[in-house]
XYZ file of C-alpha atoms in Angstrom:
624
model
C 150.667 -124.962 7.369
C 149.522 -127.274 10.106
C 146.592 -127.373 12.508
C 147.727 -127.088 16.119
C 145.752 -129.035 18.700
C 146.480 -132.048 20.863
C 148.799 -134.368 18.938
C 149.287 -133.257 15.328
C 151.323 -135.432 12.990
C 151.862 -134.501 9.359
C 152.802 -137.445 7.157
C 153.942 -136.569 3.648
C 154.026 -139.310 1.052
C 156.650 -139.073 -1.661
C 156.122 -138.273 -5.297
C 154.169 -140.630 -7.469
C 153.063 -141.190 -11.010
C 149.825 -141.015 -12.871
C 147.075 -143.554 -12.839
C 144.658 -144.395 -15.576
C 140.920 -144.692 -15.163
C 139.087 -147.574 -13.545
C 137.287 -149.314 -16.365
C 133.563 -149.047 -16.572
C 131.802 -145.770 -15.924
C 133.239 -144.602 -12.616
C 132.163 -141.791 -10.381
C 134.226 -138.647 -10.273
C 133.696 -135.595 -8.180
C 133.940 -131.936 -8.960
C 134.454 -129.344 -6.270
C 132.695 -126.002 -6.413
C 134.481 -123.335 -4.443
C 133.536 -119.952 -3.055
C 136.842 -118.726 -1.640
C 139.818 -116.878 -2.994
C 143.210 -118.535 -3.215
C 146.597 -116.955 -2.663
C 148.201 -117.207 -6.124
C 147.278 -114.167 -8.196
C 146.278 -116.160 -11.300
C 144.046 -118.611 -9.431
C 140.354 -118.985 -10.179
C 138.156 -118.431 -7.126
C 136.978 -121.325 -4.974
C 133.254 -121.581 -4.246
C 131.932 -123.556 -1.268
C 133.087 -123.880 2.302
C 133.210 -127.137 4.327
C 129.944 -128.650 5.488
C 130.835 -129.196 9.157
C 133.618 -128.763 11.739
C 136.299 -131.417 11.980
C 136.290 -134.108 14.620
C 139.312 -134.235 16.915
C 140.876 -137.157 18.719
C 143.916 -138.392 20.569
C 145.991 -138.505 17.369
C 145.226 -136.024 14.557
C 147.115 -136.365 11.276
C 147.269 -134.191 8.177
C 148.222 -136.398 5.238
C 149.436 -135.384 1.774
C 149.844 -137.835 -1.094
C 150.870 -137.760 -4.753
C 151.357 -134.023 -4.919
C 153.675 -133.977 -7.951
C 154.895 -130.420 -7.733
C 151.557 -128.586 -7.675
C 152.871 -125.699 -5.580
C 150.811 -123.143 -7.482
C 147.558 -125.040 -7.147
C 145.085 -125.499 -10.003
C 145.179 -121.949 -11.301
C 142.674 -122.259 -14.147
C 140.118 -124.671 -12.720
C 137.108 -123.855 -10.601
C 136.346 -127.560 -10.163
C 139.554 -128.222 -8.249
C 140.321 -126.883 -4.829
C 144.071 -126.937 -4.467
C 145.780 -123.784 -3.372
C 149.398 -123.268 -2.553
C 151.374 -126.239 -1.356
C 152.770 -129.464 -2.754
C 156.047 -131.308 -2.620
C 157.856 -133.607 -4.999
C 158.882 -133.988 -8.649
C 157.349 -134.201 -12.103
C 154.356 -132.563 -13.662
C 154.375 -128.814 -13.143
C 156.672 -126.093 -14.355
C 157.791 -125.108 -10.866
C 159.228 -128.577 -10.296
C 160.258 -129.524 -13.846
C 161.501 -126.319 -15.501
C 164.769 -126.429 -13.549
C 167.717 -128.779 -13.997
C 167.674 -131.011 -12.134
C 164.008 -131.032 -11.210
C 162.941 -129.368 -7.945
C 165.993 -127.097 -7.472
C 163.649 -124.249 -6.528
C 160.755 -126.212 -5.064
C 162.914 -128.001 -2.505
C 163.625 -124.675 -0.812
C 159.906 -123.950 -0.575
C 159.078 -127.479 0.518
C 161.485 -127.182 3.432
C 159.288 -124.480 4.970
C 156.650 -127.046 6.009
C 157.207 -128.755 9.346
C 156.473 -132.357 8.372
C 156.914 -135.092 10.961
C 157.381 -137.974 8.512
C 158.201 -138.210 4.816
C 159.091 -141.051 2.495
C 160.389 -141.645 -1.014
C 158.456 -142.326 -4.228
C 159.292 -144.079 -7.468
C 159.748 -140.805 -9.386
C 162.834 -140.021 -7.341
C 164.469 -143.236 -8.539
C 164.130 -143.201 -12.334
C 167.014 -140.779 -12.889
C 170.347 -141.121 -11.075
C 170.821 -137.360 -10.775
C 167.521 -136.981 -8.922
C 168.167 -140.032 -6.735
C 171.505 -138.578 -5.629
C 169.818 -135.254 -4.879
C 167.587 -137.155 -2.452
C 170.644 -138.776 -0.893
C 172.948 -135.752 -0.611
C 170.466 -132.953 0.017
C 166.945 -133.989 0.927
C 167.912 -136.649 3.454
C 170.347 -134.273 5.152
C 167.689 -131.583 5.555
C 165.023 -133.895 6.966
C 167.209 -136.279 8.964
C 165.379 -139.083 10.762
C 161.997 -137.787 9.523
C 162.803 -139.075 6.022
C 162.117 -142.820 5.965
C 163.310 -145.193 3.235
C 163.133 -148.555 4.966
C 163.717 -150.536 1.776
C 165.439 -148.081 -0.614
C 169.224 -147.837 -0.978
C 171.687 -146.033 -3.233
C 175.364 -146.518 -4.066
C 177.547 -144.081 -2.158
C 180.151 -143.030 -4.761
C 182.743 -142.513 -2.033
C 182.530 -146.019 -0.584
C 181.084 -147.914 -3.538
C 178.594 -149.549 -1.165
C 174.822 -149.365 -0.965
C 173.487 -147.115 1.778
C 169.944 -146.189 2.755
C 168.875 -142.888 1.218
C 167.014 -141.949 4.398
C 166.527 -143.718 7.707
C 165.091 -147.228 8.080
C 162.840 -146.285 10.978
C 162.070 -143.487 13.392
C 161.176 -143.795 17.062
C 159.801 -140.580 18.514
C 157.484 -139.197 21.155
C 154.760 -136.692 20.300
C 154.357 -133.463 22.310
C 151.526 -135.142 24.255
C 153.565 -138.242 25.020
C 152.537 -140.877 22.462
C 155.484 -143.152 21.691
C 155.582 -144.057 18.007
C 157.677 -146.374 15.848
C 157.498 -145.454 12.147
C 158.639 -147.164 8.935
C 158.667 -145.977 5.306
C 158.050 -148.751 2.767
C 158.056 -148.234 -1.009
C 156.169 -150.785 -3.103
C 158.298 -153.425 -4.850
C 159.401 -151.019 -7.580
C 161.665 -152.448 -10.274
C 162.228 -149.460 -12.538
C 164.951 -147.547 -10.711
C 168.245 -146.526 -12.267
C 171.253 -148.787 -11.750
C 172.616 -146.787 -8.805
C 169.664 -147.501 -6.517
C 167.740 -150.564 -5.448
C 164.460 -151.382 -3.740
C 164.452 -154.386 -1.416
C 161.219 -156.347 -1.620
C 158.994 -156.061 1.406
C 159.096 -159.820 1.939
C 162.864 -159.569 2.366
C 163.248 -156.263 4.179
C 160.936 -157.281 7.018
C 163.314 -160.180 7.730
C 166.277 -157.868 8.268
C 167.523 -157.828 11.837
C 167.511 -154.038 11.954
C 163.760 -153.878 11.359
C 163.038 -156.839 13.617
C 164.914 -155.025 16.366
C 162.860 -151.898 15.663
C 159.600 -153.838 16.006
C 160.870 -155.227 19.340
C 162.345 -151.869 20.288
C 164.015 -151.448 23.668
C 161.633 -148.607 24.553
C 157.824 -148.889 24.855
C 155.772 -148.449 21.669
C 152.196 -147.134 21.787
C 151.588 -147.111 18.025
C 153.206 -148.337 14.810
C 153.010 -145.993 11.822
C 153.754 -147.062 8.270
C 154.117 -144.382 5.612
C 154.836 -145.350 2.067
C 154.483 -144.782 -1.608
C 152.471 -147.957 -1.636
C 148.760 -148.601 -2.357
C 146.583 -148.881 0.736
C 144.243 -151.540 -0.630
C 145.249 -155.155 -0.029
C 143.736 -156.250 -3.342
C 145.985 -153.934 -5.339
C 148.598 -156.215 -6.935
C 151.398 -153.729 -6.250
C 150.643 -153.135 -2.577
C 152.985 -154.653 -0.008
C 151.448 -152.996 3.040
C 149.280 -156.023 3.779
C 152.299 -158.286 4.065
C 154.257 -155.843 6.227
C 151.211 -155.240 8.420
C 150.617 -158.952 8.958
C 154.274 -159.535 9.822
C 154.346 -156.769 12.429
C 150.969 -157.839 13.791
C 152.265 -161.395 14.291
C 155.232 -160.063 16.280
C 153.356 -157.403 18.287
C 149.674 -158.457 18.315
C 148.326 -155.818 20.718
C 149.861 -152.577 19.427
C 147.763 -150.528 16.950
C 149.077 -150.036 13.421
C 148.164 -147.028 11.290
C 149.086 -146.825 7.604
C 149.467 -143.694 5.472
C 149.530 -144.663 1.830
C 149.999 -143.216 -1.671
C 150.749 -144.055 -5.315
C 147.390 -144.871 -6.914
C 146.077 -141.294 -6.938
C 142.816 -142.123 -5.213
C 141.120 -141.318 -1.934
C 140.715 -144.625 -0.185
C 140.468 -146.205 3.248
C 141.254 -149.800 4.207
C 140.428 -151.641 7.415
C 143.108 -154.248 8.125
C 141.840 -155.323 11.549
C 140.065 -154.012 14.636
C 143.250 -152.113 15.518
C 144.699 -151.310 12.092
C 143.512 -149.043 9.277
C 145.060 -147.279 6.297
C 144.291 -144.108 4.371
C 145.208 -142.726 0.945
C 144.384 -139.067 0.363
C 144.199 -138.299 -3.352
C 146.601 -136.508 -5.660
C 147.882 -133.215 -7.069
C 146.921 -131.095 -4.035
C 143.251 -131.644 -4.789
C 142.466 -132.953 -1.319
C 144.156 -133.051 2.075
C 143.705 -136.147 4.241
C 142.622 -135.821 7.893
C 142.923 -139.055 9.916
C 141.972 -139.265 13.592
C 142.404 -141.940 16.265
C 141.415 -142.193 19.919
C 141.704 -145.006 22.433
C 145.458 -145.575 22.084
C 146.761 -147.066 25.317
C 149.732 -145.109 26.613
C 151.216 -144.612 30.075
C 152.925 -141.407 28.982
C 150.113 -139.656 27.084
C 149.276 -136.302 28.699
C 146.556 -135.015 26.361
C 142.820 -135.615 26.234
C 141.366 -138.742 24.633
C 138.070 -136.899 24.114
C 138.934 -133.231 23.591
C 136.340 -130.823 24.969
C 134.508 -128.257 22.884
C 134.924 -130.089 19.568
C 133.244 -133.105 17.903
C 134.746 -136.411 19.086
C 135.190 -139.819 17.495
C 132.836 -142.764 17.943
C 133.344 -145.126 14.978
C 135.251 -148.364 15.451
C 137.216 -150.035 12.684
C 134.651 -152.835 12.405
C 131.109 -153.251 13.654
C 132.179 -156.219 15.788
C 135.347 -154.675 17.210
C 136.013 -155.153 20.918
C 138.909 -152.693 20.823
C 138.665 -149.257 22.436
C 140.080 -147.658 19.296
C 137.807 -145.294 17.361
C 138.531 -143.536 14.077
C 137.438 -140.769 11.762
C 138.669 -139.425 8.443
C 137.938 -136.519 6.143
C 139.178 -135.408 2.736
C 139.406 -131.635 2.739
C 139.392 -129.390 -0.302
C 142.891 -127.966 -0.441
C 142.146 -124.238 -0.481
C 142.198 -121.192 1.725
C 138.448 -121.266 2.377
C 138.676 -124.760 3.849
C 141.660 -124.038 6.067
C 140.192 -120.776 7.333
C 136.926 -122.515 8.186
C 138.640 -125.222 10.219
C 141.096 -122.892 11.952
C 140.413 -120.827 15.050
C 138.955 -117.377 14.275
C 137.673 -118.486 10.876
C 138.139 -115.903 8.091
C 140.145 -113.649 10.449
C 142.970 -111.542 9.077
C 145.286 -113.220 11.556
C 144.995 -116.443 9.553
C 147.893 -115.278 7.374
C 151.311 -115.678 8.946
C 154.502 -113.952 7.925
C 155.981 -117.320 6.992
C 152.945 -118.306 4.927
C 152.927 -115.032 3.030
C 156.638 -115.499 2.447
C 156.040 -118.898 0.862
C 153.321 -117.431 -1.359
C 155.767 -114.747 -2.440
C 158.484 -117.310 -3.140
C 156.147 -119.300 -5.387
C 155.168 -116.170 -7.306
C 158.807 -115.120 -7.666
C 159.789 -118.564 -8.970
C 156.950 -118.483 -11.493
C 158.249 -115.190 -12.840
C 161.909 -116.241 -12.836
C 161.117 -119.407 -14.795
C 158.802 -117.502 -17.165
C 156.067 -120.072 -16.569
C 153.330 -117.748 -17.776
C 154.829 -117.546 -21.274
C 151.879 -117.985 -23.615
C 151.969 -120.539 -26.443
C 148.366 -120.198 -27.524
C 144.739 -120.123 -26.479
C 143.065 -123.539 -26.095
C 139.599 -123.234 -27.696
C 137.940 -125.867 -25.498
C 138.681 -127.986 -22.437
C 140.158 -131.416 -23.187
C 139.620 -133.871 -20.327
C 141.160 -137.267 -19.726
C 138.000 -139.191 -18.914
C 134.870 -137.016 -18.710
C 133.996 -137.982 -22.307
C 134.389 -141.317 -24.129
C 137.743 -141.608 -25.873
C 136.279 -141.085 -29.363
C 134.340 -137.893 -28.548
C 135.729 -134.381 -29.171
C 136.640 -132.924 -25.810
C 138.429 -136.090 -24.719
C 142.133 -135.358 -24.788
C 142.696 -138.362 -27.081
C 141.094 -136.352 -29.878
C 143.642 -133.565 -29.363
C 146.523 -136.052 -29.376
C 145.445 -137.498 -32.709
C 145.240 -134.055 -34.301
C 148.411 -132.574 -32.805
C 150.623 -135.627 -33.310
C 149.607 -135.878 -36.958
C 150.273 -132.177 -37.511
C 153.528 -131.727 -35.593
C 155.433 -135.034 -35.393
C 156.683 -134.795 -38.971
C 160.048 -135.890 -40.341
C 160.626 -133.440 -43.238
C 162.362 -136.059 -45.357
C 159.348 -138.400 -45.091
C 156.506 -135.914 -44.692
C 154.555 -137.263 -47.675
C 154.881 -140.908 -46.658
C 151.911 -142.340 -44.693
C 152.702 -142.678 -41.001
C 150.966 -143.873 -37.871
C 152.169 -142.192 -34.661
C 151.540 -144.279 -31.534
C 151.724 -142.710 -28.091
C 150.648 -143.913 -24.672
C 147.822 -141.999 -23.021
C 149.851 -142.460 -19.828
C 152.154 -139.711 -21.077
C 149.285 -137.265 -20.577
C 149.135 -136.471 -16.900
C 146.273 -134.020 -16.590
C 143.398 -132.252 -18.316
C 144.067 -129.342 -20.659
C 141.707 -126.531 -19.720
C 140.206 -123.964 -22.089
C 142.159 -120.731 -21.984
C 145.829 -119.712 -22.003
C 148.150 -122.620 -22.769
C 151.430 -121.614 -21.161
C 154.922 -122.940 -20.559
C 153.677 -124.134 -17.166
C 150.708 -125.945 -18.743
C 153.015 -127.841 -21.076
C 154.553 -129.571 -18.032
C 151.184 -130.096 -16.358
C 149.703 -131.868 -19.381
C 152.733 -133.664 -20.850
C 155.837 -133.528 -18.604
C 157.923 -136.408 -19.955
C 160.827 -136.112 -22.384
C 160.471 -139.272 -24.467
C 161.861 -139.382 -28.003
C 159.986 -140.314 -31.167
C 161.442 -143.330 -32.985
C 160.165 -145.217 -36.021
C 160.345 -148.268 -38.224
C 159.844 -147.382 -41.852
C 157.833 -149.162 -44.527
C 155.806 -151.510 -42.335
C 153.133 -153.452 -44.273
C 149.872 -151.701 -43.535
C 147.512 -154.662 -43.544
C 147.264 -156.749 -41.460
C 150.404 -156.027 -39.408
C 149.600 -152.442 -38.467
C 146.056 -153.342 -37.470
C 147.449 -156.094 -35.269
C 149.960 -153.707 -33.712
C 147.253 -151.194 -32.865
C 145.027 -153.902 -31.423
C 147.827 -155.235 -29.235
C 148.657 -151.826 -27.817
C 145.073 -150.779 -27.265
C 144.282 -153.867 -25.211
C 147.457 -155.048 -23.491
C 150.195 -152.441 -23.385
C 149.147 -150.993 -20.037
C 150.646 -153.843 -18.040
C 154.139 -153.614 -19.537
C 154.059 -149.840 -19.673
C 153.063 -149.447 -16.055
C 156.614 -149.843 -14.799
C 157.560 -146.765 -16.835
C 154.876 -144.530 -15.423
C 154.626 -145.980 -11.955
C 151.155 -147.076 -10.921
C 150.404 -150.632 -11.846
C 146.940 -152.045 -12.566
C 144.357 -152.249 -9.834
C 141.668 -154.831 -9.601
C 138.308 -153.907 -11.009
C 136.098 -152.190 -8.487
C 138.964 -150.806 -6.452
C 137.913 -147.206 -7.043
C 135.537 -147.176 -4.114
C 136.536 -143.602 -3.362
C 137.279 -141.999 -6.710
C 139.730 -139.153 -6.742
C 138.846 -135.919 -8.436
C 140.490 -137.242 -11.555
C 141.858 -140.451 -13.042
C 142.704 -143.550 -11.040
C 144.529 -146.742 -11.898
C 143.019 -149.135 -14.393
C 142.889 -152.869 -14.834
C 144.989 -153.979 -17.769
C 143.180 -156.099 -20.306
C 139.669 -155.060 -19.320
C 139.394 -152.342 -21.924
C 138.879 -154.704 -24.813
C 135.755 -156.173 -23.302
C 134.407 -152.820 -22.202
C 134.811 -151.224 -25.610
C 132.599 -153.871 -27.171
C 129.763 -152.713 -24.950
C 128.015 -149.380 -25.149
C 129.717 -147.898 -22.130
C 128.840 -144.394 -23.286
C 125.229 -145.041 -22.276
C 125.824 -146.655 -18.902
C 123.973 -145.086 -16.016
C 126.006 -143.099 -13.541
C 125.987 -144.810 -10.163
C 126.976 -142.801 -7.126
C 129.095 -144.917 -4.817
C 131.251 -142.408 -3.024
C 131.910 -143.833 0.419
C 134.667 -141.705 1.926
C 133.469 -138.499 3.552
C 134.214 -135.326 1.590
C 134.616 -132.106 3.518
C 132.728 -129.856 1.060
C 129.796 -130.230 -1.300
C 130.509 -132.137 -4.497
C 128.744 -132.686 -7.777
C 129.392 -135.625 -10.051
C 131.274 -135.948 -13.326
C 131.229 -139.197 -15.327
C 134.478 -141.050 -15.933
C 134.658 -143.224 -19.034
C 137.119 -146.006 -19.900
C 140.055 -144.863 -21.965
C 142.428 -146.338 -24.506
C 145.924 -147.222 -23.371
C 147.441 -145.845 -26.575
C 146.377 -143.436 -29.300
C 147.316 -143.754 -32.976
C 147.465 -140.619 -35.122
C 147.463 -141.267 -38.857
C 148.922 -138.733 -41.276
C 149.542 -138.448 -45.040
C 147.225 -141.373 -45.690
C 145.894 -141.411 -49.274
C 142.243 -140.527 -49.751
C 141.927 -143.050 -52.572
C 143.629 -146.267 -53.549
C 145.414 -149.016 -51.676
C 147.878 -148.373 -48.854
C 150.828 -150.768 -49.005
C 153.220 -149.596 -46.281
C 153.428 -146.968 -43.550
C 156.057 -145.597 -41.218
C 155.286 -146.708 -37.651
C 156.281 -143.920 -35.236
C 156.366 -144.507 -31.475
C 157.926 -143.204 -28.265
C 161.258 -144.674 -27.244
C 160.166 -146.766 -24.252
C 157.777 -148.703 -26.518
C 160.545 -149.777 -28.915
C 161.035 -153.307 -27.595
C 157.283 -153.864 -27.442
C 156.763 -152.614 -31.000
C 159.465 -154.914 -32.375
C 158.135 -157.904 -30.434
C 154.526 -157.320 -31.479
C 155.414 -156.808 -35.144
C 157.423 -160.032 -35.133
C 154.599 -161.937 -33.461
C 152.398 -160.809 -36.341
C 154.731 -162.148 -39.008
C 157.459 -159.519 -39.212
C 161.213 -160.025 -38.907
C 162.419 -156.825 -37.258
C 165.292 -156.106 -34.880
C 166.458 -153.069 -32.929
C 168.625 -152.207 -35.930
C 165.449 -151.316 -37.808
C 164.579 -148.644 -35.227
C 165.851 -145.088 -35.712
C 165.000 -141.520 -34.727
C 161.937 -140.136 -36.491
C 162.501 -136.705 -34.942
C 165.729 -135.111 -33.638
C 166.734 -136.183 -30.097
C 165.793 -132.772 -28.680
C 162.213 -133.167 -29.939
C 160.281 -135.024 -27.234
C 156.798 -135.673 -25.914
C 157.216 -132.376 -24.055
C 157.568 -130.564 -27.393
C 154.656 -131.269 -29.720
C 151.778 -129.627 -27.807
C 153.543 -126.232 -27.416
C 154.409 -126.274 -31.128
C 150.830 -127.167 -32.008
C 149.497 -124.338 -29.843
C 151.900 -121.847 -31.417
C 150.727 -122.840 -34.885
C 147.006 -123.501 -34.480
C 145.801 -121.774 -31.275
C 146.530 -118.126 -31.977
C 142.934 -116.909 -32.000
C 142.193 -114.619 -29.008
C 145.899 -114.201 -28.215
C 146.900 -112.429 -26.019
C 143.446 -111.741 -24.535
C 142.568 -115.372 -23.928
C 139.470 -116.141 -21.818
C 139.734 -118.899 -19.220
C 137.095 -121.627 -19.413
C 135.095 -123.010 -16.524
C 137.064 -126.259 -16.270
C 136.116 -129.925 -16.406
C 132.490 -130.496 -15.469
C 131.299 -127.040 -16.448
C 129.861 -125.813 -19.716
C 131.796 -123.087 -21.485
C 128.715 -122.075 -23.459
C 127.306 -118.657 -22.642
């Protein structure tokens, strides 16, 4: 779906990974909705937008970090997503097939995007990376930009770009645009692909020639799975922007960003801004520009009959450029309100209804509604402190202790350590289905262990090390790397990236009693109420079979596979003498982090099955 007026440009940012909360009590929003959504199982939305959209010379719909949420947030009234998302990991529609996205790619192709780019999730697994190369790039052609991402072509044995390095195109109203797609300096790809650092790629003659293109350029666009904020240590947009600005000082630059799962806006200069538009189909970005100098533009700079733009990038700007942005709730009510003939029956198109039907058919074919159990309460990632029931950490401790059990060592004390980064979303009161198992815990990491580790003081030291420092080394596994403190100026509806190492200091304080400070700067499209966001642990330890009396000499230390090197190193730094030879499978290889919650639900959440009531979601009381 796409608004049609003047110059419309839809920029889709590739798939991304989860972020963990900004430390300190941050400000989260909850959307109340009054409108129905298209998927049959969806909870109703509540409120409509507060005002009509502004329109300008360039009008862009922007999607970021959608992670396969084609169905929308079916069980949550506090979220406003409806029917469309794009890339891999984290829902059943995208992850229940092999390889991921076999079905969702066909649905995704129905949207007429103008620009797309790649994310880090497409590069972890070779099979998925080759799917991007052989299929996705062929479908989207020069709209799919991977300016610094290459893959080995098995036929030639040489590295080739997965998509195109740049795209020069002219909009229907005559704006001439040069676009690039720049992934952050990601180092966790499989061995068949590589990401060239931004500092090196911008020196390549091909991109230099594109900046000095033989045809006139009215505007540079940069799209990328790359944080928008300069202060983010993983962002490379600032460097690329400055390099292009030095070569072409008078041409505006507009950046469309992703990766950190937040709604954010960055002013780079009087003629350059950047936007990031949230995650998981919770919000849809709307970025507007007017004042672009162009000899070939045939549209209106100030469209008649609609609100126009009047805000410059800076208060001291001498440029003619003006901007506006909005973050729209991603539901039918919002889109109907902003479309012509609001709430009219003609809003539905044959193509749109076909997509809705395809999503429903895929849900049924994949059996995503298969019920494991009935969650008795809502478990959130950050709306409660980590040690309070209702925080999902409390569920992890209980379920890991109960389910991650090696029968041959079931009576031996064990401590099961798992990263909270493996949990990607809240678990809402109500039916816990096959689909929900992907939404909450989509990864397939194995459980390993080292047996008979001295309990005191080594285990205490191991826990302390993980709970305060593991985020930095783990970030390359899950994608988003730490942000600087205070970077959550526009908090997303849910978690955002955290600053590694800050948790230790915060936990010493009484952060549970900190006053909630509203500091939401980016303009929402609908009314919002506020939900607190508390700092969270990086890892959770679940203890099982511990004696109720007497001394505890040794325990089995159980952990997920990607923590193995860190566990060995930390134990040795605390006086141990372990090697990789001491690490073995605690559970069979087919038992993964995708397994334990469904098994727990099947065993312990059978009350009210099959007539399981849906809760109100995060931010609402389930008490009657």
